[in-house]
PDB file of C-alpha atoms and ligand atoms in Angstrom:
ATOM      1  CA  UNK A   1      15.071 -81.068-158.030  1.00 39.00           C
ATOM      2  CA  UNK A   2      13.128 -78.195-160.084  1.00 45.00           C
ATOM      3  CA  UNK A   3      11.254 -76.593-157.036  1.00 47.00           C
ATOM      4  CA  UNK A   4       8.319 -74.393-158.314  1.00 49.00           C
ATOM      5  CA  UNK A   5       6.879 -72.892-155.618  1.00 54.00           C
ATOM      6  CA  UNK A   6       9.142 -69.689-155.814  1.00 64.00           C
ATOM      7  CA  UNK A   7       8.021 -68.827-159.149  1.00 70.00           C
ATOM      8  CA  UNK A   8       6.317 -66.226-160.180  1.00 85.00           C
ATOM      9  CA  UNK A   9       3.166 -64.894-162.746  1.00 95.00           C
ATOM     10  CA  UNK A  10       4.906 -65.766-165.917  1.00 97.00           C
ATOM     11  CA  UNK A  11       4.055 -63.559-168.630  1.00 98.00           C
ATOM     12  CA  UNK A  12       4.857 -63.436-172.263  1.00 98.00           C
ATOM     13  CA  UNK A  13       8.117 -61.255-171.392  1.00 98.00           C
ATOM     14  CA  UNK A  14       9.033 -63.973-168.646  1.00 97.00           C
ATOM     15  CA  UNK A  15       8.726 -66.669-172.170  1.00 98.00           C
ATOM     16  CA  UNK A  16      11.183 -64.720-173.761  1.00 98.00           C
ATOM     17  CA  UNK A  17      13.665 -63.892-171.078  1.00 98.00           C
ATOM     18  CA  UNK A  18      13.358 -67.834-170.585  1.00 98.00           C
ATOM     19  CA  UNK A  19      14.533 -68.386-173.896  1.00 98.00           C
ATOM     20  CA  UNK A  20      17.013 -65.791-174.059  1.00 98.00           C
ATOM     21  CA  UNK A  21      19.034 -67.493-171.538  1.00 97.00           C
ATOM     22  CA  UNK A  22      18.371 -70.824-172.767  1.00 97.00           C
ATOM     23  CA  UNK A  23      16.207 -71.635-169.997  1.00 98.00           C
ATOM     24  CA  UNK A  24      14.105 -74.843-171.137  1.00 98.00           C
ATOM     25  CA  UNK A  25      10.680 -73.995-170.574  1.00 98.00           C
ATOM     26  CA  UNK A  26       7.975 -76.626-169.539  1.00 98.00           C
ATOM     27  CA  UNK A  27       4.321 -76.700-170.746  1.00 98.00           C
ATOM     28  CA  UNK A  28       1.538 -79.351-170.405  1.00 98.00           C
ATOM     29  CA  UNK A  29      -2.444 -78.894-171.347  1.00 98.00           C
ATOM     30  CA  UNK A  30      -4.897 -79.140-168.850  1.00 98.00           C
ATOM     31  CA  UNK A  31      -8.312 -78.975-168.756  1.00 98.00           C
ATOM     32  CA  UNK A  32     -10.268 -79.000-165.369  1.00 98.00           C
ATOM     33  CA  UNK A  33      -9.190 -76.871-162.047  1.00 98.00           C
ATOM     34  CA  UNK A  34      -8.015 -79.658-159.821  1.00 98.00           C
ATOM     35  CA  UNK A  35      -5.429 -80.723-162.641  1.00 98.00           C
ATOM     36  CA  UNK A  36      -4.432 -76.822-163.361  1.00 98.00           C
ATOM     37  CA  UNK A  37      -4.146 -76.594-159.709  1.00 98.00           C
ATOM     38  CA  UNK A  38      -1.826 -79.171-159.559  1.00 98.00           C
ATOM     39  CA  UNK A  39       0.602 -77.948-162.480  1.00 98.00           C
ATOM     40  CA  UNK A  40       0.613 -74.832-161.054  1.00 97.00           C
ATOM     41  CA  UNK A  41       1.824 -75.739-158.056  1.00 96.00           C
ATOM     42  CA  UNK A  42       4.287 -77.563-159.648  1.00 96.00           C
ATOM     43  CA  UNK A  43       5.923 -74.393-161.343  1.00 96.00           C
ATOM     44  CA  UNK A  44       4.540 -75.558-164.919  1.00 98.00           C
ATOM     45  CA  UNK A  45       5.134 -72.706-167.219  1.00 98.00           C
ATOM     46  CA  UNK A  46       2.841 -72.732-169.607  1.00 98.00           C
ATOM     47  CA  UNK A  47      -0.896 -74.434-169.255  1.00 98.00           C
ATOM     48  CA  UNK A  48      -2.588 -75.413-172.198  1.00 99.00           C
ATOM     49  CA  UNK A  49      -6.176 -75.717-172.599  1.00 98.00           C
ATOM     50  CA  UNK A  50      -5.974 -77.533-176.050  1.00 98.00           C
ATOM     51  CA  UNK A  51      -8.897 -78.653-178.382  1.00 98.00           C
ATOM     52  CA  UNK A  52      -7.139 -82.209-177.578  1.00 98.00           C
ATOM     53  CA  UNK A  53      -9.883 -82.282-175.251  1.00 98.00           C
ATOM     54  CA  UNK A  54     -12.470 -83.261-177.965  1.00 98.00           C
ATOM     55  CA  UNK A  55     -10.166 -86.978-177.947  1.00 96.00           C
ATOM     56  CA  UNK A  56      -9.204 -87.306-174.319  1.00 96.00           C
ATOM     57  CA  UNK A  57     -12.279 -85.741-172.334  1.00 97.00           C
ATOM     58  CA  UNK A  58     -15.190 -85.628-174.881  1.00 97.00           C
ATOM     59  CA  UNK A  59     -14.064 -88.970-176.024  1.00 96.00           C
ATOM     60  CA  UNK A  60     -14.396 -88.032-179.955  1.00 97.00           C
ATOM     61  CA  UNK A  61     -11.888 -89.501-182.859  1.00 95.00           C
ATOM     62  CA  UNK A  62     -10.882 -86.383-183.378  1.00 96.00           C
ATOM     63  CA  UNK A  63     -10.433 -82.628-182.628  1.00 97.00           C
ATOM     64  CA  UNK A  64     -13.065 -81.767-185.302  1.00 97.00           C
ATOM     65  CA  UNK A  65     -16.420 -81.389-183.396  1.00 98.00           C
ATOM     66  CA  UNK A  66     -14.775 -79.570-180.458  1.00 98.00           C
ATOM     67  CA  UNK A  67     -16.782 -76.114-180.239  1.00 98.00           C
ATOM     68  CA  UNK A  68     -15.901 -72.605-179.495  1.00 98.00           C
ATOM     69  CA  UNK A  69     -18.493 -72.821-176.026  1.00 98.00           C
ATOM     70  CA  UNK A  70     -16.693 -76.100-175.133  1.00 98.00           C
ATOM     71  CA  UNK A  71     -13.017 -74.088-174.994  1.00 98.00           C
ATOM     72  CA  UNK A  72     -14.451 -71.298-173.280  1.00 98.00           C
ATOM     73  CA  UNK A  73     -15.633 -73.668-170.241  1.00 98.00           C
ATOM     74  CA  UNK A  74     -12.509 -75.446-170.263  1.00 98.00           C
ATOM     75  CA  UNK A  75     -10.208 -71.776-170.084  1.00 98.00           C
ATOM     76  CA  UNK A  76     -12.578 -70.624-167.300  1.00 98.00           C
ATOM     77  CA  UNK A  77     -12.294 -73.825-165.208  1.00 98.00           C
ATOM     78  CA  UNK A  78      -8.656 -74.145-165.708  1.00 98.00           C
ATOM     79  CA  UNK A  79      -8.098 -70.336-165.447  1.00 98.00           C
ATOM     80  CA  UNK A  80     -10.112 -70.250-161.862  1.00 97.00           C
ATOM     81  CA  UNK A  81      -7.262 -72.232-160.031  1.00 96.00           C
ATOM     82  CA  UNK A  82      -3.898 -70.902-161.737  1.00 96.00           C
ATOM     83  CA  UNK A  83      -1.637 -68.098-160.138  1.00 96.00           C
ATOM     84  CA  UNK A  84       1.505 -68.701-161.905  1.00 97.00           C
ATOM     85  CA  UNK A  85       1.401 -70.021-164.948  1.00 98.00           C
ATOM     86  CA  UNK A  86       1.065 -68.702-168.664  1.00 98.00           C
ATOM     87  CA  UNK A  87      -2.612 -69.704-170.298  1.00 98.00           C
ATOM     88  CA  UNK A  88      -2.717 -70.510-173.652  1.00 99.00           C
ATOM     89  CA  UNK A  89      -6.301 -71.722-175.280  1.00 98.00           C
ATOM     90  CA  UNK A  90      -7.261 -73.149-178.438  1.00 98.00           C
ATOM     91  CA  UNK A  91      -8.980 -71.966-181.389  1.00 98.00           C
ATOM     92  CA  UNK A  92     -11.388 -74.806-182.814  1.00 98.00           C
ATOM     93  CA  UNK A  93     -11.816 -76.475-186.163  1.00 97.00           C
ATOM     94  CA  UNK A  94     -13.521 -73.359-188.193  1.00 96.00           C
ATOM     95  CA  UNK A  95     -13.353 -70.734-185.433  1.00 98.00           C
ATOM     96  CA  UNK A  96     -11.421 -68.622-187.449  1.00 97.00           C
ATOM     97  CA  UNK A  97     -11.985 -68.777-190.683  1.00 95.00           C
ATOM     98  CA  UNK A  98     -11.689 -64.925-191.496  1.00 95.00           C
ATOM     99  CA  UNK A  99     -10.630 -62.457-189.216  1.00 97.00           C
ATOM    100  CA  UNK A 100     -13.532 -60.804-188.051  1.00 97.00           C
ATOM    101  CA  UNK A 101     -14.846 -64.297-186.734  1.00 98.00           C
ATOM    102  CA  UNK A 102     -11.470 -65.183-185.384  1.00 98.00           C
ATOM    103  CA  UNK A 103     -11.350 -61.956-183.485  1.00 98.00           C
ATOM    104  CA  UNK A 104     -14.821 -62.805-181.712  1.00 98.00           C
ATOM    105  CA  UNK A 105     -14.076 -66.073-181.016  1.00 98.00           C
ATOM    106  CA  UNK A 106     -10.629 -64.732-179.448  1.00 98.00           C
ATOM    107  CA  UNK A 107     -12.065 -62.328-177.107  1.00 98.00           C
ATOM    108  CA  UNK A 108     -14.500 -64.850-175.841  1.00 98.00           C
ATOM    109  CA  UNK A 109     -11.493 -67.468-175.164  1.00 98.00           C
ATOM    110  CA  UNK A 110     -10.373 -64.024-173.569  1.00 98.00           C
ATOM    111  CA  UNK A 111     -12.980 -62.249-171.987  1.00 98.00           C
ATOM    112  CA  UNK A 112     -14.942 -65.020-170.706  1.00 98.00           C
ATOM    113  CA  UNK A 113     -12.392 -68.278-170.222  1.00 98.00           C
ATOM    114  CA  UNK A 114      -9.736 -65.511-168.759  1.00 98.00           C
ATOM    115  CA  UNK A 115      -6.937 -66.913-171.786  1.00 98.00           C
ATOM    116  CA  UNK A 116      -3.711 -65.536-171.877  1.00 98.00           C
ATOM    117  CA  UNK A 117      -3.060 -65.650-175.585  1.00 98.00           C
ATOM    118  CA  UNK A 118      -4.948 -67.956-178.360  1.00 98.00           C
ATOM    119  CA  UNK A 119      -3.468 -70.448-180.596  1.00 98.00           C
ATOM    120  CA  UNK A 120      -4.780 -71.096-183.780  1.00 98.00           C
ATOM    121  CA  UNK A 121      -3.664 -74.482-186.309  1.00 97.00           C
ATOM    122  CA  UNK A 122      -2.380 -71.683-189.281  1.00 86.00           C
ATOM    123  CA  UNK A 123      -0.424 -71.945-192.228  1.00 79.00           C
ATOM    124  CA  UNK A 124       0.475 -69.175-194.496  1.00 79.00           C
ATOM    125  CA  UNK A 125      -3.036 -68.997-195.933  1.00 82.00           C
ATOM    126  CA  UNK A 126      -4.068 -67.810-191.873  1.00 90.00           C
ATOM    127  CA  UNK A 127      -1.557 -64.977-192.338  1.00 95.00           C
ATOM    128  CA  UNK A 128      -4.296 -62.291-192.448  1.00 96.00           C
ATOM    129  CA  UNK A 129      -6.531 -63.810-189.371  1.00 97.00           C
ATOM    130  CA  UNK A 130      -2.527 -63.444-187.604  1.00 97.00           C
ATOM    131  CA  UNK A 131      -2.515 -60.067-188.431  1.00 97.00           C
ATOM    132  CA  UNK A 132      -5.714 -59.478-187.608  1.00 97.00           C
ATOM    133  CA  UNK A 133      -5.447 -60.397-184.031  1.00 98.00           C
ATOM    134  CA  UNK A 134      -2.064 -59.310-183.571  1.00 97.00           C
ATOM    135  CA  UNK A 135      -3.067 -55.466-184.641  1.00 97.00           C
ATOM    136  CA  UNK A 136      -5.663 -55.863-181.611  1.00 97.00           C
ATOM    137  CA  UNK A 137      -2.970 -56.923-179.154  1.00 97.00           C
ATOM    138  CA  UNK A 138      -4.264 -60.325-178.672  1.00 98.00           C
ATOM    139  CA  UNK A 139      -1.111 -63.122-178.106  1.00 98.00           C
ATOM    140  CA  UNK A 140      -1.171 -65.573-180.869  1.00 98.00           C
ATOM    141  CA  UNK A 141       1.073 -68.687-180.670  1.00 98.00           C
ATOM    142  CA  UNK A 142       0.452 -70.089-184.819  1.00 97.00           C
ATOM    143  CA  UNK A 143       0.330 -74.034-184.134  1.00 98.00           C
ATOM    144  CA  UNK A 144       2.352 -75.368-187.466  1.00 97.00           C
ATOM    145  CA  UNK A 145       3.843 -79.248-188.774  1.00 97.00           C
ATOM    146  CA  UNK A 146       1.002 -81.784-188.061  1.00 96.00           C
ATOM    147  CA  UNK A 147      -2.009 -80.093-187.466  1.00 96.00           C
ATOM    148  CA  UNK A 148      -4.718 -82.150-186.128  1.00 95.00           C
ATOM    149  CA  UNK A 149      -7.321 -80.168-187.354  1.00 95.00           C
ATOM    150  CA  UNK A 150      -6.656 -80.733-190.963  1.00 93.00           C
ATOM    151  CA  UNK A 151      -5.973 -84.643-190.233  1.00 92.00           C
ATOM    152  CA  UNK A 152      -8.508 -85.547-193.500  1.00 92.00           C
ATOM    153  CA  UNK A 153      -6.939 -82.716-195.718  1.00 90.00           C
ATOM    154  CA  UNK A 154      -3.684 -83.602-194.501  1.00 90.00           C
ATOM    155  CA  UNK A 155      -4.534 -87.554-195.082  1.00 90.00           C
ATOM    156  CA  UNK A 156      -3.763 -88.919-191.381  1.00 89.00           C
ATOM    157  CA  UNK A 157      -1.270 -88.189-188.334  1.00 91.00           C
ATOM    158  CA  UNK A 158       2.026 -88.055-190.600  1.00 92.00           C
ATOM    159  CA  UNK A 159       5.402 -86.677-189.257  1.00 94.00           C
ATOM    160  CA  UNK A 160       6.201 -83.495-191.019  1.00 93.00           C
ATOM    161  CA  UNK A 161       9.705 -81.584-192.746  1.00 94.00           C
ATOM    162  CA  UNK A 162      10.927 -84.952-193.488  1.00 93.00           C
ATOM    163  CA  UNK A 163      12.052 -83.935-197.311  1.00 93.00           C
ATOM    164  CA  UNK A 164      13.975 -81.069-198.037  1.00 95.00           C
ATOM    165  CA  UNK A 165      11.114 -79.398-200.080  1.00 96.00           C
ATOM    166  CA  UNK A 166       8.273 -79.801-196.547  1.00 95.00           C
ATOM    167  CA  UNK A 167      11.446 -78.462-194.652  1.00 97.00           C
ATOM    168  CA  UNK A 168      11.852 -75.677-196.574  1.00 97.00           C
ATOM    169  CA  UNK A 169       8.106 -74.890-196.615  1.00 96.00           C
ATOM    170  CA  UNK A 170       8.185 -74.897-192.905  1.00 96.00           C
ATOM    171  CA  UNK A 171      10.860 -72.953-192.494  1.00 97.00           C
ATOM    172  CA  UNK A 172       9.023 -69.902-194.539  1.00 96.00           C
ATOM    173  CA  UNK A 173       5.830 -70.300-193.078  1.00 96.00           C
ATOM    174  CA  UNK A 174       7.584 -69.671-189.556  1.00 97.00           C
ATOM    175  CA  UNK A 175       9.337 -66.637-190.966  1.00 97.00           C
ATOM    176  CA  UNK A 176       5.831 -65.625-192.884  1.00 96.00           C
ATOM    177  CA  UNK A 177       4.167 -66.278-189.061  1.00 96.00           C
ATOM    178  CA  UNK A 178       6.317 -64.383-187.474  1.00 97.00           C
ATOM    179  CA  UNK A 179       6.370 -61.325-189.576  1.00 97.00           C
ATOM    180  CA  UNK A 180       2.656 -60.876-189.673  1.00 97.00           C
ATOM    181  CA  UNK A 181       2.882 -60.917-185.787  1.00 97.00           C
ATOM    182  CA  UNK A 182       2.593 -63.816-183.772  1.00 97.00           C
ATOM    183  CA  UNK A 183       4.165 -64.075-180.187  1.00 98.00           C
ATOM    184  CA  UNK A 184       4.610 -68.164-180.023  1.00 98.00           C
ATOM    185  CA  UNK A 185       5.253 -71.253-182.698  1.00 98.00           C
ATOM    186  CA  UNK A 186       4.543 -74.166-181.881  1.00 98.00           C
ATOM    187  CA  UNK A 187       5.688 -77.020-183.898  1.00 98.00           C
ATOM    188  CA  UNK A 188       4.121 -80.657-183.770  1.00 98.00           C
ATOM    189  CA  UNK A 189       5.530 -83.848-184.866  1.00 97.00           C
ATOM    190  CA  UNK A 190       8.339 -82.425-186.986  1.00 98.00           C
ATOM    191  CA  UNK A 191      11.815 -83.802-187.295  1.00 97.00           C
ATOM    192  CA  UNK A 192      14.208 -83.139-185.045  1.00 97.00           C
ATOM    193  CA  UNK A 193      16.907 -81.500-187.769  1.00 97.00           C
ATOM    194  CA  UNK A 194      13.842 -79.419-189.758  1.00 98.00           C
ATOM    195  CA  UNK A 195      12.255 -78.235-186.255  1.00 98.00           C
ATOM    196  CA  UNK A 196      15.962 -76.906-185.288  1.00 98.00           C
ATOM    197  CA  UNK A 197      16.333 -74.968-188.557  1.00 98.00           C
ATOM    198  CA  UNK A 198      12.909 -73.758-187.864  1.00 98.00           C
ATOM    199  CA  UNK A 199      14.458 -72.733-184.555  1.00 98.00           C
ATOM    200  CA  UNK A 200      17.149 -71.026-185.986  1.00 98.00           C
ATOM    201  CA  UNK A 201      15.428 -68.773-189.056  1.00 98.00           C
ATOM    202  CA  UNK A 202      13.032 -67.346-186.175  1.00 98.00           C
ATOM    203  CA  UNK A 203      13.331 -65.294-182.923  1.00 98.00           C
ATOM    204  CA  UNK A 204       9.772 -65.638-181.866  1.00 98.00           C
ATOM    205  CA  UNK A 205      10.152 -68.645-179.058  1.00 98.00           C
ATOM    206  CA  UNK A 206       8.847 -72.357-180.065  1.00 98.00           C
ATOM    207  CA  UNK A 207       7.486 -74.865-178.162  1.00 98.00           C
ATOM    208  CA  UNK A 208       7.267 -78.304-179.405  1.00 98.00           C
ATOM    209  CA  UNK A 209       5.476 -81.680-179.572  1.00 98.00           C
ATOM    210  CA  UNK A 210       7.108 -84.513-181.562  1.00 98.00           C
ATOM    211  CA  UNK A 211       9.705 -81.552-182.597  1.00 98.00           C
ATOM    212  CA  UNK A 212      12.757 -83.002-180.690  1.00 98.00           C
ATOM    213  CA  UNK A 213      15.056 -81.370-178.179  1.00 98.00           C
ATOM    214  CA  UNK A 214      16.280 -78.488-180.154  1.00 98.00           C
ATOM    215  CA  UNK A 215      12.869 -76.198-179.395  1.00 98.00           C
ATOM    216  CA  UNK A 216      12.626 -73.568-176.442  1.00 98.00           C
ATOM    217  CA  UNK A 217       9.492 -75.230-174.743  1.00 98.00           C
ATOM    218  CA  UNK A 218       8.676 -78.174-174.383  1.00 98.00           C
ATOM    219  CA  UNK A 219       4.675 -79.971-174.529  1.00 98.00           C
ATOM    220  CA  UNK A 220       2.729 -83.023-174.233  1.00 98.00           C
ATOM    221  CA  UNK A 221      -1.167 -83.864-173.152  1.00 98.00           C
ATOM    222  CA  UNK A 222      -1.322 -83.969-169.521  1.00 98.00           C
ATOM    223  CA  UNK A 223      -3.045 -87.545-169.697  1.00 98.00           C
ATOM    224  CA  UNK A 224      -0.672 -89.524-171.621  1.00 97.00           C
ATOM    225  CA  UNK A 225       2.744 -88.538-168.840  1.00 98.00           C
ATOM    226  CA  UNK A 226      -0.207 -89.645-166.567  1.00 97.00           C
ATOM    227  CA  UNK A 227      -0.573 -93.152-168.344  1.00 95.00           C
ATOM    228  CA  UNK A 228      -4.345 -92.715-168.462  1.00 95.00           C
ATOM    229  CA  UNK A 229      -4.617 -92.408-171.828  1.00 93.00           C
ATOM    230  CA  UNK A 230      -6.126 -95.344-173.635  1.00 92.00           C
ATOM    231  CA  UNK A 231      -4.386 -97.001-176.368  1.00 90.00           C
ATOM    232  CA  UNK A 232      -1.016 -96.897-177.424  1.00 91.00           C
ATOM    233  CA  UNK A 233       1.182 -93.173-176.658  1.00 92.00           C
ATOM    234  CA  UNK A 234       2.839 -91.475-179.246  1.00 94.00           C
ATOM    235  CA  UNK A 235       6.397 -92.134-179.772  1.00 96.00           C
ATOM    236  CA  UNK A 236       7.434 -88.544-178.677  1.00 97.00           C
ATOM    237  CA  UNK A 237       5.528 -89.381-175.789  1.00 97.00           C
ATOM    238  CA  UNK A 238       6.399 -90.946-172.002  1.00 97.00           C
ATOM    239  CA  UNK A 239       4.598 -92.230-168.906  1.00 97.00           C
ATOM    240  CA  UNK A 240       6.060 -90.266-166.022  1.00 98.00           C
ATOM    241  CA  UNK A 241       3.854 -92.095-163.518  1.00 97.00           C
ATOM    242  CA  UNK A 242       6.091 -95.414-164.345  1.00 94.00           C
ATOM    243  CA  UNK A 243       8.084 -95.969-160.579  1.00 88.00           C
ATOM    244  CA  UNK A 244       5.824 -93.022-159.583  1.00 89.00           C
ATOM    245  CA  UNK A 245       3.355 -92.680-156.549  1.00 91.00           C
ATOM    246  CA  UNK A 246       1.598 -89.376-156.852  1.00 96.00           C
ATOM    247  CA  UNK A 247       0.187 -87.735-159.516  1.00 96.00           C
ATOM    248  CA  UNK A 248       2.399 -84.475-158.330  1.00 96.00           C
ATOM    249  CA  UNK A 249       5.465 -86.085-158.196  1.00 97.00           C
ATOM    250  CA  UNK A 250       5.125 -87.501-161.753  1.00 98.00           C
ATOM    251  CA  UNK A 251       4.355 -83.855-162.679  1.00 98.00           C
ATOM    252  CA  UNK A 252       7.655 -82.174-160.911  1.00 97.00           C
ATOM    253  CA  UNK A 253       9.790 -85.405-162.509  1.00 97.00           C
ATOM    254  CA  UNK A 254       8.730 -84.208-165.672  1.00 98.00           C
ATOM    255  CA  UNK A 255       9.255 -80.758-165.550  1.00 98.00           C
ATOM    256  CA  UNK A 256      12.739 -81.563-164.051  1.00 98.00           C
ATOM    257  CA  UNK A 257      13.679 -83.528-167.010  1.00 98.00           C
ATOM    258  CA  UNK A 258      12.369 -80.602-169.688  1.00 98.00           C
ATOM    259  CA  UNK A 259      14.587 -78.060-167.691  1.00 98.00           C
ATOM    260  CA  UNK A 260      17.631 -80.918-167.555  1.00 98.00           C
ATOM    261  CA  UNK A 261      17.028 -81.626-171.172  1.00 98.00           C
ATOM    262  CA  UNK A 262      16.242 -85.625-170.243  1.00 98.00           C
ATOM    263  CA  UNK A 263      13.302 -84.964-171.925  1.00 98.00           C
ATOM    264  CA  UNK A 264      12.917 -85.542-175.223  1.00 98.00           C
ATOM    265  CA  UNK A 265      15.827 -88.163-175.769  1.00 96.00           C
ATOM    266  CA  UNK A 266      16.294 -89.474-179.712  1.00 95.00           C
ATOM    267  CA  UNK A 267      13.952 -92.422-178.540  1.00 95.00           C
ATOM    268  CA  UNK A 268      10.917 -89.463-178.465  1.00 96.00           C
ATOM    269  CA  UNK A 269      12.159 -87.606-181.770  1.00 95.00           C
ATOM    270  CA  UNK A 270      11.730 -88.068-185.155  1.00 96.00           C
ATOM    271  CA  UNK A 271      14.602 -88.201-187.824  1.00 93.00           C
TER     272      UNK A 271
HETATM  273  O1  KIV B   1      -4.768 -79.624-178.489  1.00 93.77           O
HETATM  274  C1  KIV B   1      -3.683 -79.835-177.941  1.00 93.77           C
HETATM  275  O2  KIV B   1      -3.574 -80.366-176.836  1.00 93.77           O
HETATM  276  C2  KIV B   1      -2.486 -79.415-178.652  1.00 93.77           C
HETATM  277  C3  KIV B   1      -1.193 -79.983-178.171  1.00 93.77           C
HETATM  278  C4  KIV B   1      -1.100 -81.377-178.571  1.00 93.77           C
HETATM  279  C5  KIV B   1      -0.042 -79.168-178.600  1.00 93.77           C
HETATM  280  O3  KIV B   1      -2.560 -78.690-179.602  1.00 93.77           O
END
């Protein structure tokens, strides 16, 4: 069994050594300190705090109305009770729409809710705002695919790359993302063969959601592997307290089966 209490601070150069030996790497989002707590001391890699929290602790429809104030409390709760792990916070719906603005709203996700590196929902039109960050040596992982932010531009949750022509616009974007200086993709609810030539036209690592198993990293929202979600959970995603006692235990089971590559089988992928 994956035992994390050896592990060490993972930084971004502990990412990419994971990936260069084809090391799996496990993330999940958190966003309280008892929870981070826990996922730290489970040797999680990467924590999370993402602007899912608007849906699954806010309670909205959406990610829309989360607010730059509300990340910043999350980051500095979660961020009080990690030692290990990698902290990764989201950018908002409109915190970043031109650099100067996305560069304040960074170093307060920085400065004052103790982030590791930002992430920002980007396409190519967000190249600038990349660049823009990146020349001031803040981590950016560019959040590409479905993007949850743009759900009413992009007319609902819709799997993305499907057709050649999508697949081929993802495929430069990632190139485009990478060039102007981003540290992390991450890929959401893209098909399994698109996300692996995504994969495979960048060097940058990529964690994915929905993406299939052909990504470095792997990511889903700490509530649904806890079943407490309500509703229905996302194809790509699985109940790891089914057969499970603790809370912990369902948290090393599925950071085993990211580093055994269990996790994602076909029947959590998208063609
Ligand atoms: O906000 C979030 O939790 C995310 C993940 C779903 C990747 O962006």
């Amino acid at each position: 069994m994956y035992n994390g209490k050896d592990q060490k601070t993972i930084t971004l150069s502990t990412i990419r050594e994971l990936k260069s030996r084809g090391e799996k790497i496990a993330c999940l989002t958190a966003y309280d300190s008892t929870f981070a707590y826990q996922l730290d001391q489970a040797g999680i890699e990467i924590i999370l705090v993402g602007d899912s929290l608007g849906m699954v602790v806010q309670g909205h429809k959406t990610t829309i109305p989360v607010k730059v104030e509300d990340m910043v409390y999350h980051s500095r709760i979660v961020s009080s009770s990690i030692n290990h792990a990698f902290l990764i916070s989201d950018m908002p719906f409109m915190s970043f729409y031109n650099p100067d603005i996305a560069l304040e709203n960074a170093k307060k996700l920085m400065q004052d809710g103790g982030a590791h590196m930002i992430k920002l929902e980007g396409n190519k039109s967000q190249i600038n705002i990349i660049e823009k960050l990146a020349l001031s040596d803040i981590p950016v992982c560019a959040h590409i695919g479905l993007r949850p932010q743009s759900v009413n531009k992009m007319g609902g949750y819709k799997v993305q790359g499907k057709e050649n022509k999508e697949a081929e616009n993802l495929i430069n974007e990632a190139k485009r993302i990478e060039e102007s200086g981003a540290d992390i993709l991450l890929l959401e609810c893209v098909s399994s063969a698109t996300a692996k030539k995504v994969c495979e036209s960048v060097n940058i690592p990529i964690i994915g959601i929905g993406a299939g198993p052909d990504v470095d990293a792997q990511i889903l929202v700490l509530y649904d592997i806890l079943g407490i979600t309500p509703g229905k959970l996302p194809k790509f995603s699985k109940n790891y307290m089914n057969g499970q006692n603790t809370i912990q235990q369902a948290i090393v089971d599925y950071i085993e089966e990211v580093k055994t590559q269990k996790y994602p089988s076909e029947q959590h992928s998208f063609k």
